[in-house]
């Protein structure tokens, strides 16, 4: 059974472009599998792209505020977890 490790929290969501702004609390890399959970949110995806100030990054570290392309709608306060096999 995969473990879920909290890596951040959604602070904003841009509906038109499908991007979540996430305050990162643990290291996160492109290629990581994540799960997003909230009151009405529950899905998993692989991180395909992250940005800080419109610059593409490969890895986010605690304290970073990143833009994360998501496959489904998210809401403020949703928690982002890394799926650890």
GROMACS .gro file of C-alpha atoms in nm:
model
   85
    1UNK     CA    1   0.000   0.000   0.000
    2UNK     CA    2   0.155   0.333  -0.103
    3UNK     CA    3   0.223   0.590   0.169
    4UNK     CA    4   0.112   0.953   0.140
    5UNK     CA    5   0.366   1.212   0.251
    6UNK     CA    6   0.248   1.573   0.277
    7UNK     CA    7   0.449   1.801   0.049
    8UNK     CA    8   0.237   2.114   0.034
    9UNK     CA    9  -0.090   2.301   0.042
   10UNK     CA   10  -0.285   2.472  -0.236
   11UNK     CA   11  -0.308   2.850  -0.183
   12UNK     CA   12  -0.467   2.945  -0.514
   13UNK     CA   13  -0.606   2.790  -0.833
   14UNK     CA   14  -0.615   2.938  -1.183
   15UNK     CA   15  -0.918   2.780  -1.350
   16UNK     CA   16  -0.844   2.890  -1.707
   17UNK     CA   17  -0.494   2.745  -1.719
   18UNK     CA   18  -0.540   2.456  -1.475
   19UNK     CA   19  -0.256   2.563  -1.248
   20UNK     CA   20  -0.245   2.532  -0.870
   21UNK     CA   21  -0.026   2.756  -0.656
   22UNK     CA   22   0.125   2.533  -0.388
   23UNK     CA   23   0.318   2.632  -0.076
   24UNK     CA   24   0.578   2.355  -0.057
   25UNK     CA   25   0.659   2.196   0.282
   26UNK     CA   26   0.879   1.905   0.166
   27UNK     CA   27   1.099   1.847  -0.143
   28UNK     CA   28   0.908   1.777  -0.464
   29UNK     CA   29   1.054   1.688  -0.804
   30UNK     CA   30   0.926   1.669  -1.161
   31UNK     CA   31   0.835   1.302  -1.216
   32UNK     CA   32   0.706   1.250  -0.859
   33UNK     CA   33   0.361   1.095  -0.826
   34UNK     CA   34   0.131   1.315  -0.616
   35UNK     CA   35  -0.215   1.286  -0.467
   36UNK     CA   36  -0.432   1.592  -0.406
   37UNK     CA   37  -0.692   1.560  -0.132
   38UNK     CA   38  -0.956   1.798   0.003
   39UNK     CA   39  -1.327   1.820   0.088
   40UNK     CA   40  -1.429   1.767  -0.274
   41UNK     CA   41  -1.089   1.690  -0.430
   42UNK     CA   42  -0.931   1.348  -0.471
   43UNK     CA   43  -0.703   1.255  -0.759
   44UNK     CA   44  -0.350   1.142  -0.839
   45UNK     CA   45  -0.113   1.249  -1.112
   46UNK     CA   46   0.255   1.266  -1.203
   47UNK     CA   47   0.421   1.609  -1.169
   48UNK     CA   48   0.495   1.712  -1.526
   49UNK     CA   49   0.588   2.076  -1.477
   50UNK     CA   50   0.649   2.322  -1.196
   51UNK     CA   51   0.736   2.688  -1.208
   52UNK     CA   52   0.852   2.964  -0.977
   53UNK     CA   53   0.788   3.315  -1.111
   54UNK     CA   54   0.725   3.168  -1.460
   55UNK     CA   55   1.063   2.990  -1.462
   56UNK     CA   56   1.049   2.612  -1.507
   57UNK     CA   57   1.210   2.421  -1.219
   58UNK     CA   58   1.299   2.055  -1.169
   59UNK     CA   59   1.278   2.053  -0.790
   60UNK     CA   60   1.092   2.257  -0.530
   61UNK     CA   61   1.209   2.289  -0.171
   62UNK     CA   62   1.029   2.371   0.154
   63UNK     CA   63   0.918   2.734   0.161
   64UNK     CA   64   0.885   2.764  -0.218
   65UNK     CA   65   0.561   2.890  -0.371
   66UNK     CA   66   0.522   2.702  -0.698
   67UNK     CA   67   0.287   2.690  -0.992
   68UNK     CA   68   0.187   2.329  -1.056
   69UNK     CA   69  -0.004   2.210  -1.363
   70UNK     CA   70  -0.289   1.987  -1.239
   71UNK     CA   71  -0.515   1.745  -1.426
   72UNK     CA   72  -0.827   1.830  -1.225
   73UNK     CA   73  -0.976   2.121  -1.035
   74UNK     CA   74  -0.829   2.195  -0.691
   75UNK     CA   75  -0.932   2.435  -0.417
   76UNK     CA   76  -0.757   2.656  -0.163
   77UNK     CA   77  -0.661   2.450   0.139
   78UNK     CA   78  -0.637   2.119  -0.051
   79UNK     CA   79  -0.336   1.916   0.061
   80UNK     CA   80  -0.076   1.786  -0.184
   81UNK     CA   81   0.087   1.453  -0.094
   82UNK     CA   82   0.374   1.266  -0.252
   83UNK     CA   83   0.284   0.902  -0.318
   84UNK     CA   84   0.567   0.687  -0.180
   85UNK     CA   85   0.571   0.321  -0.285
   0.00000   0.00000   0.00000
